Short mmCIF file of C-alpha atoms in Angstrom, two decimals:
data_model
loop_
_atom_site.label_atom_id
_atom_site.label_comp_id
_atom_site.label_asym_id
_atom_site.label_seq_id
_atom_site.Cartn_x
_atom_site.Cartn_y
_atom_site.Cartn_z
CA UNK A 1 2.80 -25.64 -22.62
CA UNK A 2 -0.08 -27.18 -21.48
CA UNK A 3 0.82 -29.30 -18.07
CA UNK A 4 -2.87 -30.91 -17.94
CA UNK A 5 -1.65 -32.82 -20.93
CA UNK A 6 0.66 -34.84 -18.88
CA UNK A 7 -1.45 -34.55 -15.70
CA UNK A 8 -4.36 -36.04 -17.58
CA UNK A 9 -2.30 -39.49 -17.64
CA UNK A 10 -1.87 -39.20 -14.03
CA UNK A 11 -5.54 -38.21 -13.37
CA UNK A 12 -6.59 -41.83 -15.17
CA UNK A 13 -3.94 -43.62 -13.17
CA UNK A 14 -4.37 -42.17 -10.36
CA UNK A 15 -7.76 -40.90 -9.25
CA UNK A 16 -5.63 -37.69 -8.22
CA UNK A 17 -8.35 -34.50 -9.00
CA UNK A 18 -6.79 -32.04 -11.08
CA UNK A 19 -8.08 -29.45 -9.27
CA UNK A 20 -6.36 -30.56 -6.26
CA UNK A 21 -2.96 -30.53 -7.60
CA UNK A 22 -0.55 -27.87 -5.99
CA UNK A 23 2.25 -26.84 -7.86
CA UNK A 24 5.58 -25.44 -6.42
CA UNK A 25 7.89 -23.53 -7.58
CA UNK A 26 12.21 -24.19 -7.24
CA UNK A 27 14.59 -22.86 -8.96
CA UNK A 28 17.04 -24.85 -7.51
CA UNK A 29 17.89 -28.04 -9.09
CA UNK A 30 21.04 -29.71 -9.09
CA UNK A 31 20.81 -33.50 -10.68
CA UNK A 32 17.63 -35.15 -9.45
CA UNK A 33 17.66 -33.33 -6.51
CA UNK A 34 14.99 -30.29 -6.37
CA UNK A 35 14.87 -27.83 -3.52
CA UNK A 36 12.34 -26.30 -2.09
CA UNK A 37 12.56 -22.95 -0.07
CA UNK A 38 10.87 -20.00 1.50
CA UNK A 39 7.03 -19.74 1.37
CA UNK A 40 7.25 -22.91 -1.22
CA UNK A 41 9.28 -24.68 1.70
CA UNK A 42 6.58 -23.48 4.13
CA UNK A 43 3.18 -23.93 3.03
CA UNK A 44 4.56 -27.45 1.60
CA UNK A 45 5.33 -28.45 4.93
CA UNK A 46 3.34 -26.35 6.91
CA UNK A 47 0.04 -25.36 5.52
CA UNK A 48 0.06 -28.92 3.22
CA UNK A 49 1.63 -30.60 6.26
CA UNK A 50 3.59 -33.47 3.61
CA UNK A 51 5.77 -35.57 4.93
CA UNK A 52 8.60 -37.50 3.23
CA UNK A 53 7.16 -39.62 0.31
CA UNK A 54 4.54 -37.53 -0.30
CA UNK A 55 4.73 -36.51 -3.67
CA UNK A 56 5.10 -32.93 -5.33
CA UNK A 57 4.57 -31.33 -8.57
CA UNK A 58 7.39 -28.82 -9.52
CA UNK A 59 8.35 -26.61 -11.85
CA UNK A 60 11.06 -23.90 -12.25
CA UNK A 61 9.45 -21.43 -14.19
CA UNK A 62 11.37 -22.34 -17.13
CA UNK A 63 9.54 -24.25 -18.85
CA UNK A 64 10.14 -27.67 -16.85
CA UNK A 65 7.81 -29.78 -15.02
CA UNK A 66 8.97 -32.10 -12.26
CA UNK A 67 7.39 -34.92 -10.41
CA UNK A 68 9.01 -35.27 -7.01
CA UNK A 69 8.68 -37.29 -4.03
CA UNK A 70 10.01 -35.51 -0.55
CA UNK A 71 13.45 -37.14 0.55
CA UNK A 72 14.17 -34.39 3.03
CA UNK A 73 11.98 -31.59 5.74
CA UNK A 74 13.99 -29.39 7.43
CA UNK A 75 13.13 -26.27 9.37
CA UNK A 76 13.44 -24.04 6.15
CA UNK A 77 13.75 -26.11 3.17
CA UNK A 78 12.61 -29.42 1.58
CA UNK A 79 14.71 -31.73 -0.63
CA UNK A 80 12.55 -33.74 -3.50
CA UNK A 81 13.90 -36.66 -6.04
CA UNK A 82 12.63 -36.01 -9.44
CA UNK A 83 10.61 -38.89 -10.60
CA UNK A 84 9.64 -37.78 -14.02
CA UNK A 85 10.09 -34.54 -15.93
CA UNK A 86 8.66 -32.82 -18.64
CA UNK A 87 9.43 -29.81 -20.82
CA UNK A 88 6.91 -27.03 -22.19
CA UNK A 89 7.36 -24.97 -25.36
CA UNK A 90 6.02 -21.44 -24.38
CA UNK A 91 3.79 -21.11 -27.54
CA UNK A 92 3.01 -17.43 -26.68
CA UNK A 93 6.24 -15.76 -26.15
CA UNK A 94 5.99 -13.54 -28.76
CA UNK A 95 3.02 -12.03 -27.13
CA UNK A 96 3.49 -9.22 -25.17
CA UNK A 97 1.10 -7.14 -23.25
CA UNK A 98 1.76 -3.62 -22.72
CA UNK A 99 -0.31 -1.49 -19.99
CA UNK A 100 -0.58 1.23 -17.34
CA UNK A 101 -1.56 1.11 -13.84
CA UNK A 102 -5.22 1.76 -13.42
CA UNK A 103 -7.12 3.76 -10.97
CA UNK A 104 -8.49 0.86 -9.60
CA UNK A 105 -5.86 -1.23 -7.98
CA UNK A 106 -8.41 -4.16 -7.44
CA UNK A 107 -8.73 -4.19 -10.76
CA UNK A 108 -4.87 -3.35 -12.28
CA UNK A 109 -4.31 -6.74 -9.87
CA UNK A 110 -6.95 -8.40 -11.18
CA UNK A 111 -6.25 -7.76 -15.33
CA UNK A 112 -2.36 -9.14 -14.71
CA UNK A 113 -4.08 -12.34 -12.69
CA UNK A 114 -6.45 -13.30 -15.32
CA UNK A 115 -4.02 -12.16 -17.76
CA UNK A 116 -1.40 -14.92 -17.24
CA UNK A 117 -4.10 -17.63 -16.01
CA UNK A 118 -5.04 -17.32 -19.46
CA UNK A 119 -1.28 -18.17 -20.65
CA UNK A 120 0.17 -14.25 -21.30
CA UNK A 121 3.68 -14.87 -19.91
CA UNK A 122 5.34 -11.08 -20.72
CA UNK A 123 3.92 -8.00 -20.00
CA UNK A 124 5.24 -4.17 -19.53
CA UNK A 125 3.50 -1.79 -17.43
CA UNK A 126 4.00 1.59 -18.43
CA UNK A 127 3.28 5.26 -16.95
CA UNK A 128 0.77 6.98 -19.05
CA UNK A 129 -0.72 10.63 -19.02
CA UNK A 130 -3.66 9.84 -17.40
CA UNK A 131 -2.59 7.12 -15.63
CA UNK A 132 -2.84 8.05 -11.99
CA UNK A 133 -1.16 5.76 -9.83
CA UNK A 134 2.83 6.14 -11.22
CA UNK A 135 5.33 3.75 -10.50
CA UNK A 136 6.25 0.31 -9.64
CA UNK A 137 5.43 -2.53 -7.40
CA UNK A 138 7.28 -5.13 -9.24
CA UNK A 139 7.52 -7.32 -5.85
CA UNK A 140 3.91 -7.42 -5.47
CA UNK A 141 3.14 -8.13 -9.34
CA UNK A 142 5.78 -10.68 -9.23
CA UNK A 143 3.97 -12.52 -6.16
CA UNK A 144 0.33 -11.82 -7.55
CA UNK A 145 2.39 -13.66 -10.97
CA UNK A 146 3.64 -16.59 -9.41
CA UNK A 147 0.52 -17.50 -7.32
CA UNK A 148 -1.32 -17.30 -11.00
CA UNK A 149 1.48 -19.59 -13.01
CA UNK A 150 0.92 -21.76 -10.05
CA UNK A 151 -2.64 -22.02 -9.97
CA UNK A 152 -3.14 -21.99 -13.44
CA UNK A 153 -0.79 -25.26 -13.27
CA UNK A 154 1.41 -23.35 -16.38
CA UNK A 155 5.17 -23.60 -16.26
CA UNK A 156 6.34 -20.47 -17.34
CA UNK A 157 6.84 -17.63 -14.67
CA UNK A 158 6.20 -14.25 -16.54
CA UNK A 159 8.29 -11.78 -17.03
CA UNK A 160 7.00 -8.45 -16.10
CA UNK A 161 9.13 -5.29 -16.86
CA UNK A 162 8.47 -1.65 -15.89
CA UNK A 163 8.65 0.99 -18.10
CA UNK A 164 8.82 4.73 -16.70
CA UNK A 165 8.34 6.41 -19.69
CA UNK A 166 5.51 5.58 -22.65
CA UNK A 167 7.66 6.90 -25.30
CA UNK A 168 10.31 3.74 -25.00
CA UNK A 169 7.35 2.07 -26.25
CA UNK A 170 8.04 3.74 -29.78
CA UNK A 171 11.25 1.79 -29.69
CA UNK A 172 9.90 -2.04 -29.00
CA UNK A 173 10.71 -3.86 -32.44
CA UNK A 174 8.09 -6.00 -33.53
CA UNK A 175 4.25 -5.42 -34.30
CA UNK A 176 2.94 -3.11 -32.56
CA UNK A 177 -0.98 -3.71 -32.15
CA UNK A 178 -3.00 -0.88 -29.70
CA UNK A 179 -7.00 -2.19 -29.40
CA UNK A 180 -9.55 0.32 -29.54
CA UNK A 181 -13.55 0.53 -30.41
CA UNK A 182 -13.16 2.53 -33.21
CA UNK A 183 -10.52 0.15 -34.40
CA UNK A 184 -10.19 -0.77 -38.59
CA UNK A 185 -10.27 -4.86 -37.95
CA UNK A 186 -11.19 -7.40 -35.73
CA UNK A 187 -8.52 -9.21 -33.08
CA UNK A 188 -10.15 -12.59 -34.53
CA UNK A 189 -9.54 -11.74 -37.70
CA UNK A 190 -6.16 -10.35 -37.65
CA UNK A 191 -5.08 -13.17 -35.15
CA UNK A 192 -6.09 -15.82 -37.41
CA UNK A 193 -3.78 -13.78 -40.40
CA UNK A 194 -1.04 -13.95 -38.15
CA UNK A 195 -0.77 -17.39 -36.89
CA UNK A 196 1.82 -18.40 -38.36
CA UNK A 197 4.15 -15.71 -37.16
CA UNK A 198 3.49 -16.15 -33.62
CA UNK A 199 6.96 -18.00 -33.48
CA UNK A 200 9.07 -15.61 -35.09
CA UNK A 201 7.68 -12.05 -34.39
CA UNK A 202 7.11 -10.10 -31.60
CA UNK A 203 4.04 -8.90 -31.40
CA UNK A 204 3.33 -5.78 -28.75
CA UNK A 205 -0.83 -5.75 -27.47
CA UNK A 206 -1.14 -2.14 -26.04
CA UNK A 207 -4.17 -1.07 -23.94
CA UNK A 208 -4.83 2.36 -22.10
CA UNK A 209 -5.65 3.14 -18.92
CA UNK A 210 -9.73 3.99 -17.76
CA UNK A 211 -9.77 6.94 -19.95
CA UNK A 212 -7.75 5.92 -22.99
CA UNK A 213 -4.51 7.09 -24.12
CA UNK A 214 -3.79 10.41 -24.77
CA UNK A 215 -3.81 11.56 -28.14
CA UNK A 216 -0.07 12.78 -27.77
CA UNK A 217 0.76 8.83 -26.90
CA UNK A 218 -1.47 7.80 -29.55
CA UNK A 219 0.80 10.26 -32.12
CA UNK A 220 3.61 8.63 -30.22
CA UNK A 221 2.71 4.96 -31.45
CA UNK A 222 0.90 5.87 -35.03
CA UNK A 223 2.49 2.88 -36.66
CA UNK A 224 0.16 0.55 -34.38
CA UNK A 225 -1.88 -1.76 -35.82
CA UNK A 226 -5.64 -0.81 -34.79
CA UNK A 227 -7.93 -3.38 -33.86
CA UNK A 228 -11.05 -3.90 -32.06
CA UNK A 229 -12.61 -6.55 -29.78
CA UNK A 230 -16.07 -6.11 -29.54
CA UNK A 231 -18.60 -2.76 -30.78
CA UNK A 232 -19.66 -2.28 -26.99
CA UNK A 233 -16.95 -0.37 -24.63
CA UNK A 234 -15.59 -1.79 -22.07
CA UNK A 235 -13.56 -1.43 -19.43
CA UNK A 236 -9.74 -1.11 -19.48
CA UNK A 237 -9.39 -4.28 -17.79
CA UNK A 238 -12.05 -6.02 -19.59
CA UNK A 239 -10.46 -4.96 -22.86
CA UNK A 240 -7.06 -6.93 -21.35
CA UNK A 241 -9.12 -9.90 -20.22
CA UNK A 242 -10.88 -10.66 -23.07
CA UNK A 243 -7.92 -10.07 -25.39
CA UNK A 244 -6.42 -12.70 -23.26
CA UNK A 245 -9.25 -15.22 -23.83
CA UNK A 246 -9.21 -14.94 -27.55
CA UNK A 247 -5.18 -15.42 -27.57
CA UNK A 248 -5.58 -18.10 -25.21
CA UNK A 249 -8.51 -20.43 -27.51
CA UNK A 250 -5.79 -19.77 -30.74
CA UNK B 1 -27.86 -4.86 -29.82
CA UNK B 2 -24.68 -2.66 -30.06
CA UNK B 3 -25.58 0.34 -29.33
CA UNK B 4 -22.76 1.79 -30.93
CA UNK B 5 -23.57 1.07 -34.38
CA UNK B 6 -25.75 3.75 -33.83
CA UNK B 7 -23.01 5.58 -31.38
CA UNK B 8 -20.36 5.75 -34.63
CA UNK B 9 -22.58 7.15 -37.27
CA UNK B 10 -23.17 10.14 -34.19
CA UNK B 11 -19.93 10.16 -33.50
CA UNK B 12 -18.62 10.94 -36.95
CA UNK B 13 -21.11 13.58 -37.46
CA UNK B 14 -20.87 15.33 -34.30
CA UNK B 15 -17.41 14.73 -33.37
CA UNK B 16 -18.44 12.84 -29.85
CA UNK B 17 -15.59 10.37 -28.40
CA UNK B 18 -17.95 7.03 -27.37
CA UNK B 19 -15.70 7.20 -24.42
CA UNK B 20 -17.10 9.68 -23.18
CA UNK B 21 -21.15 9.02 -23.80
CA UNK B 22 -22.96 8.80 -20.35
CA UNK B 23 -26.02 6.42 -20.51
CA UNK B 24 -28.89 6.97 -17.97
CA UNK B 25 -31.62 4.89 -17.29
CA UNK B 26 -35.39 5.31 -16.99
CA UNK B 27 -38.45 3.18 -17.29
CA UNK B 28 -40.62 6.44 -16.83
CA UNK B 29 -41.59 7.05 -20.82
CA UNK B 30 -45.37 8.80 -21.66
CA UNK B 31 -44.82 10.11 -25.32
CA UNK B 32 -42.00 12.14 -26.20
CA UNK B 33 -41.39 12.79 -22.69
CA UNK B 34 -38.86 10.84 -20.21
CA UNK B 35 -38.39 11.23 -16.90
CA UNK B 36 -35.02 10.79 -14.87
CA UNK B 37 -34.96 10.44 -11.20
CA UNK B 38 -33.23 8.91 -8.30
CA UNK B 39 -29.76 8.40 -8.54
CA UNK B 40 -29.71 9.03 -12.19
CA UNK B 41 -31.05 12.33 -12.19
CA UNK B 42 -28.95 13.32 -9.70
CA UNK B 43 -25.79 12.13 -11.16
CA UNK B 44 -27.10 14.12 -14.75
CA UNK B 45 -27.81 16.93 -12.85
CA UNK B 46 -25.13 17.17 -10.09
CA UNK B 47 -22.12 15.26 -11.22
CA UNK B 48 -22.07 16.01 -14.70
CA UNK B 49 -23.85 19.55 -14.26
CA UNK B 50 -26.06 19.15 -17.08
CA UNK B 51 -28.66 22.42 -18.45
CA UNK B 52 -31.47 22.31 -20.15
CA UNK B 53 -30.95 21.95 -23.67
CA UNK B 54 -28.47 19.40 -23.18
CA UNK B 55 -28.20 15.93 -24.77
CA UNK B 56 -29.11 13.18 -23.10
CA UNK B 57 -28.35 9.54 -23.54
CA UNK B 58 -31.18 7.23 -22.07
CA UNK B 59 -31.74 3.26 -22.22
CA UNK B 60 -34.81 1.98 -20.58
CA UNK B 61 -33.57 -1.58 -20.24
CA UNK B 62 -35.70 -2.99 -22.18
CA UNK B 63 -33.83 -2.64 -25.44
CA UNK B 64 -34.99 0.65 -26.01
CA UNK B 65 -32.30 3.87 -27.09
CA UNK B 66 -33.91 7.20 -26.76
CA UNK B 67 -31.49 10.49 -27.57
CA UNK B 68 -32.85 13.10 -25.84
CA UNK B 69 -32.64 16.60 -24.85
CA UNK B 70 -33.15 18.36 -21.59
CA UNK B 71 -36.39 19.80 -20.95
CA UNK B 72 -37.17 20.48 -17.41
CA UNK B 73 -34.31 20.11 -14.10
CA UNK B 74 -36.38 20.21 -10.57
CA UNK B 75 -34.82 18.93 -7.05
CA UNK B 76 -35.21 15.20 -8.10
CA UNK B 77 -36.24 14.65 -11.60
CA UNK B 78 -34.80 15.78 -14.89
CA UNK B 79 -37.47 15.52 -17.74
CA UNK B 80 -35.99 15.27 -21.42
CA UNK B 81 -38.23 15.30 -25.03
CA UNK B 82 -36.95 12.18 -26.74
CA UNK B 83 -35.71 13.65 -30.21
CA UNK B 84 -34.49 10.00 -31.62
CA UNK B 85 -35.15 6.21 -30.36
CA UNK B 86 -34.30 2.65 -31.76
CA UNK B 87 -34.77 -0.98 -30.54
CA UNK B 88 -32.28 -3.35 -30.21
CA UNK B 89 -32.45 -7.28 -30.32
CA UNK B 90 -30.81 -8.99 -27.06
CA UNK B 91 -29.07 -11.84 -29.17
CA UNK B 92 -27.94 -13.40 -26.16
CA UNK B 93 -31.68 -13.43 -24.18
CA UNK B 94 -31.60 -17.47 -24.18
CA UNK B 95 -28.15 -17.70 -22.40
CA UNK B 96 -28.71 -18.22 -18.88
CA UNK B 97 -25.44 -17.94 -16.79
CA UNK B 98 -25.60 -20.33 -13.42
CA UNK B 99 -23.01 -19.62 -10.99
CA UNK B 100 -22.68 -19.89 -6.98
CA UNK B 101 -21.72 -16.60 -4.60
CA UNK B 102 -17.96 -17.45 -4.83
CA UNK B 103 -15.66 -17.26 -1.31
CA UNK B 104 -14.05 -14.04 -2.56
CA UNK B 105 -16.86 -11.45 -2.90
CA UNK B 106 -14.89 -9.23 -4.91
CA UNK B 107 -14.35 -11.88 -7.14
CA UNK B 108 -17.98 -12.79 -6.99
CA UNK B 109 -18.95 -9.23 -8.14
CA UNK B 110 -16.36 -8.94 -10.89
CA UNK B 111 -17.39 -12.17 -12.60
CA UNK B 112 -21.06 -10.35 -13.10
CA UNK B 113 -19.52 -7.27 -13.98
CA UNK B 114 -17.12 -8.71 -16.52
CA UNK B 115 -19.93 -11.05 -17.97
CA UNK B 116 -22.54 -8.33 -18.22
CA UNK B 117 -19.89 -5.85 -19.91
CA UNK B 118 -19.27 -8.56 -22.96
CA UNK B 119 -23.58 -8.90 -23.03
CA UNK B 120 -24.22 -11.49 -20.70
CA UNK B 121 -28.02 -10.71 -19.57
CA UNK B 122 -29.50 -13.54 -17.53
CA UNK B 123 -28.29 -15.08 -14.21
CA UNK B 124 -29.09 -17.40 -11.63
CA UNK B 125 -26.97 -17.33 -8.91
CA UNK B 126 -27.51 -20.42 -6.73
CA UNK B 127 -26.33 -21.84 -3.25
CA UNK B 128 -24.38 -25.04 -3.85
CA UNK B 129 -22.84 -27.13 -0.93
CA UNK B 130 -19.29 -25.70 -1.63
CA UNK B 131 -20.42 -22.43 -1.31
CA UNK B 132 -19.26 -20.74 1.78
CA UNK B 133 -21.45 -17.30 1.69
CA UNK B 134 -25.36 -18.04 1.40
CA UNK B 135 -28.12 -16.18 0.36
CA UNK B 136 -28.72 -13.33 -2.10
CA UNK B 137 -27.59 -9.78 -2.05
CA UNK B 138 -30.39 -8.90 -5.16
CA UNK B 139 -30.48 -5.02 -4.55
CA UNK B 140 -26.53 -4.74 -4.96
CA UNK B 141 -26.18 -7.62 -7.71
CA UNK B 142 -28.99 -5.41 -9.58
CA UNK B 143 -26.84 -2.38 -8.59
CA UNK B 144 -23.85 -3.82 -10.35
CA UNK B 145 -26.16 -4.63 -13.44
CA UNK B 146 -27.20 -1.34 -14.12
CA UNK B 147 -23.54 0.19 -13.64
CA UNK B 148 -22.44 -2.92 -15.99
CA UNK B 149 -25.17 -2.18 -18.56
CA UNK B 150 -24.66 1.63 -19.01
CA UNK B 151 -20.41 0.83 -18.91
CA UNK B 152 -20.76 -1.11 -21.77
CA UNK B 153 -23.41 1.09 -23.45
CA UNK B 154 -26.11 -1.55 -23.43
CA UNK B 155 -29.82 -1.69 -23.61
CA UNK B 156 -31.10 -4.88 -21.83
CA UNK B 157 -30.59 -4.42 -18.07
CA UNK B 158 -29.49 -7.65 -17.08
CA UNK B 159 -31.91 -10.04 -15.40
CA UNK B 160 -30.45 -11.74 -12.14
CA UNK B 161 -32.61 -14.59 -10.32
CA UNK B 162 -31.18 -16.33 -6.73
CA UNK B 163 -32.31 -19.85 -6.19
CA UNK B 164 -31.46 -21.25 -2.81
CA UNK B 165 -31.28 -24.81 -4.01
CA UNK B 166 -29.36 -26.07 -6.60
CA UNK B 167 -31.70 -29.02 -6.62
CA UNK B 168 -34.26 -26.41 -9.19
CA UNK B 169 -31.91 -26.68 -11.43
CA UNK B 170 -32.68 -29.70 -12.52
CA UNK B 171 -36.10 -29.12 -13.46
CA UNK B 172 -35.23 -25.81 -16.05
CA UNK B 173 -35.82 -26.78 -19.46
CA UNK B 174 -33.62 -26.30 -22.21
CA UNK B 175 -30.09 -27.43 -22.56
CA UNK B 176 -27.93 -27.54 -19.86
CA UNK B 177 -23.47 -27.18 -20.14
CA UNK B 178 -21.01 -27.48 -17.37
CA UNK B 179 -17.76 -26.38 -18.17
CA UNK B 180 -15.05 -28.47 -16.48
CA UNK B 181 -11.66 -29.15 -17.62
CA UNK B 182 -12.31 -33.12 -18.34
CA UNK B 183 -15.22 -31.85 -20.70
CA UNK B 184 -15.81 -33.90 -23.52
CA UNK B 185 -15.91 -30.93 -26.53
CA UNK B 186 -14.66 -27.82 -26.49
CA UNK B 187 -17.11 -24.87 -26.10
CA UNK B 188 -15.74 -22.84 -29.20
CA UNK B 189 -17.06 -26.42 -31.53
CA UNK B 190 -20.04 -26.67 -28.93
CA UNK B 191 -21.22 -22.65 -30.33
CA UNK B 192 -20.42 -23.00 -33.91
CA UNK B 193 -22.19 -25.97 -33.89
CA UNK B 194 -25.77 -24.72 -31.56
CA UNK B 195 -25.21 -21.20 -33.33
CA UNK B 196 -28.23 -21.49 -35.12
CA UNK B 197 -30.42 -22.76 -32.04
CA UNK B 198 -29.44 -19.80 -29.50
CA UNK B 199 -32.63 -17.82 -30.80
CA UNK B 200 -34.84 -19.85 -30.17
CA UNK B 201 -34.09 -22.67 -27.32
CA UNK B 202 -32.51 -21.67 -23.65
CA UNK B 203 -28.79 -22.63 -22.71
CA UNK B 204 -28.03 -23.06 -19.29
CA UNK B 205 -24.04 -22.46 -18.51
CA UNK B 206 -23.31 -23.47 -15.03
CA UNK B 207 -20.08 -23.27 -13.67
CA UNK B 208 -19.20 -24.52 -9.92
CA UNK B 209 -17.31 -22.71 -6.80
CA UNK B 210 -13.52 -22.51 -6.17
CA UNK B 211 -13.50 -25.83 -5.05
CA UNK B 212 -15.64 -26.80 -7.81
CA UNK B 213 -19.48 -28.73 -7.40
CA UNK B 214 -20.16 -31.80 -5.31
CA UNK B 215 -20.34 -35.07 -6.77
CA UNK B 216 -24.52 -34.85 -5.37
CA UNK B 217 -25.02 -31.55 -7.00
CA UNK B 218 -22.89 -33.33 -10.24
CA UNK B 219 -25.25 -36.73 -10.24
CA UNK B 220 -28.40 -34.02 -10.09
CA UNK B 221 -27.25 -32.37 -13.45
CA UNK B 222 -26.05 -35.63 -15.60
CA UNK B 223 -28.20 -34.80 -18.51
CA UNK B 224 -25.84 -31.97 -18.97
CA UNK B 225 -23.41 -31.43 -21.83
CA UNK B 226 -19.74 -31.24 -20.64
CA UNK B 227 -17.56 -28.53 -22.26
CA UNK B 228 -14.03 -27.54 -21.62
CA UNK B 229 -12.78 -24.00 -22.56
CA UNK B 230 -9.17 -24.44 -22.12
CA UNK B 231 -6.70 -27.53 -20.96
CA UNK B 232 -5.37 -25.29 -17.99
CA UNK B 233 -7.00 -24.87 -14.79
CA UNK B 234 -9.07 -21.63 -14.23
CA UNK B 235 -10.48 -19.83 -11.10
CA UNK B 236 -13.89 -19.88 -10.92
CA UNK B 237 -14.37 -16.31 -11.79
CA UNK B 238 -11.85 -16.47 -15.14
CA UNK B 239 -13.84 -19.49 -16.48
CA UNK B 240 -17.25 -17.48 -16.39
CA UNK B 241 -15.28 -14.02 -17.88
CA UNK B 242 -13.30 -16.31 -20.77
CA UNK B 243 -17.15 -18.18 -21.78
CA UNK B 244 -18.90 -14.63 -21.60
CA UNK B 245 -16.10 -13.60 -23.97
CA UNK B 246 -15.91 -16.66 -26.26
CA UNK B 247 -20.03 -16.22 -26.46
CA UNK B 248 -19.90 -12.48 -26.97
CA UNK B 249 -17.08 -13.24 -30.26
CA UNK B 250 -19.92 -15.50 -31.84
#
């Protein structure tokens, strides 16, 4: 999953900074032909100002890296010859993070960034009883998603799926894990128990919004797992971010 | 220093969510008596509409817990009598957190919140040649502290320092990390391995802008260790939050 690995070689070869790489993102491929379009087309050509030859790193979201070099700059598009591709194994797509708006846009925004800089690829984002702000804004999460896949340098675009009502949650098949102070066993621990099943179960992490679930969600969900993170409270979006952190250094 | 080891054994006896403790602030302490003012009295006293007779949660920063009840309410001062206190150790009071005023001020501000939440309690925020905003903004960095510290239900209000060159850096004594991605070991070895030293010798973690530090301000600091935290590429911000998190799991 990890593109540095490959990018690493380059670095050596190179002298190219890592931390000046740009990624794009295409779906469109067709042979070794890759496509760019849109705001990809646009701050490629515009904003980067490249010109044919220049090279570009690609992926499609899927998985696949693609070193490029521009054949083609037209008004609204550029066309790219693959020079070199690589594919990623997701190695957390079991993982699944499941939470609410928060009362804090700023910081609802900001737990789905870090979230999926830290390699979370799936998440649901339910309406909860205290939950204030209701309903979705899956164009803006999707943008706020792809601008983190890309500067994170990861491959996969995540999935993020909306969920109206909590209860569905009672449905999800897999394990179902909801962190909480009072919880019965650390994330560390319990992570490290279930390593191995990363690749073959689903496993649900569900957080509450500023003021916790309700207790009539928490009845909802009493098969969950209940684990804790740390003895000192934090915030909701802490909570996420840190949860992240310790998946990510698995 | 987790307050809520003592928190649980209340909470089990008097049926008190943590969620929903309030933890106030004073340095004003002669006795049994404590003395609330400012914002903090008025927040007891107006926002939450406490009485006398009430229980009051107070810290004094120093790693001091005092349980308290309401004694006295004027205009601008609440006195309590302090029925219960305990000290806690800062474990963390030799990790030093170095980090520059970052483009994006909100990100700026949530990297201190987020740090101080998982028990981060020393900074020095510095001016490097990246940096775009200069100076220091002490009062509402130390504002931020306090609201971080009593969040998390903490006892060490956070100690934040500005340096306006980096150059002073050089001259701090104890040992000294950079996390970059080309680091040599991983922080997560790096801990296990100092684990033993952290009571008793200073760390230094200093982390660079967006755009990362200069080569100058990099040839200034070559004594220091190099650490990576993960092979992807982080923001600025989400490489100080995952560290604070990785050190708070020690």
């Amino acid at each position: 999953m990890h593109l540095m690995n490959l990018e690493k070689e380059n670095y050596y070869l190179e002298q190219e900074y890592l931390s000046d790489i740009e990624l794009y993102y295409s779906q469109k491929i067709s042979g070794d032909n890759i496509e760019l379009s849109g705001d990809e087309s646009k701050h490629a050509a515009r904003v980067m100002r490249h010109i044919i030859g220049d090279k570009l790193h690609v992926t499609d979201g899927q998985g696949n890296y693609f070193q490029t070099l521009i054949s083609e700059i037209s008004d609204n598009s550029i066309s790219a010859r693959i020079q070199n591709r690589k594919n990623y194994k997701n190695d957390l797509e079991n993982i699944i993070f499941c939470f609410p708006r928060l009362k804090s846009n700023d910081r609802f925004e900001f737990e789905i960034e870090k979230s999926i800089e830290l390699g979370i690829t799936n998440f649901v984002i339910f309406n909860s009883s205290r939950t204030i702000p209701k309903g979705e804004k899956l164009e803006r999460w999707n943008k706020i998603a792809l601008a983190a896949m890309k500067q994170s340098l990861r491959t996969y675009l995540p999935n993020i799926k909306y969920l109206n009502s909590f209860e569905k949650i009672k449905s999800f098949e897999g394990n179902k894990i909801i962190l909480e102070q009072k919880g019965n066993d650390s994330i560390i621990n319990f992570l490290r128990l279930v390593k191995d099943k990363l690749l073959s179960e689903k496993f649900y992490f569900i957080f509450g919004p500023e003021g916790g679930l309700s207790q009539n969600e928490l009845n909802l969900i009493s098969d969950c797992k209940k684990l804790t993170l740390t003895p000192n409270r934090l915030r909701a979006e802490t909570a996420v971010i840190a949860t992240a952190t310790v998946i990510s250094l698995l």
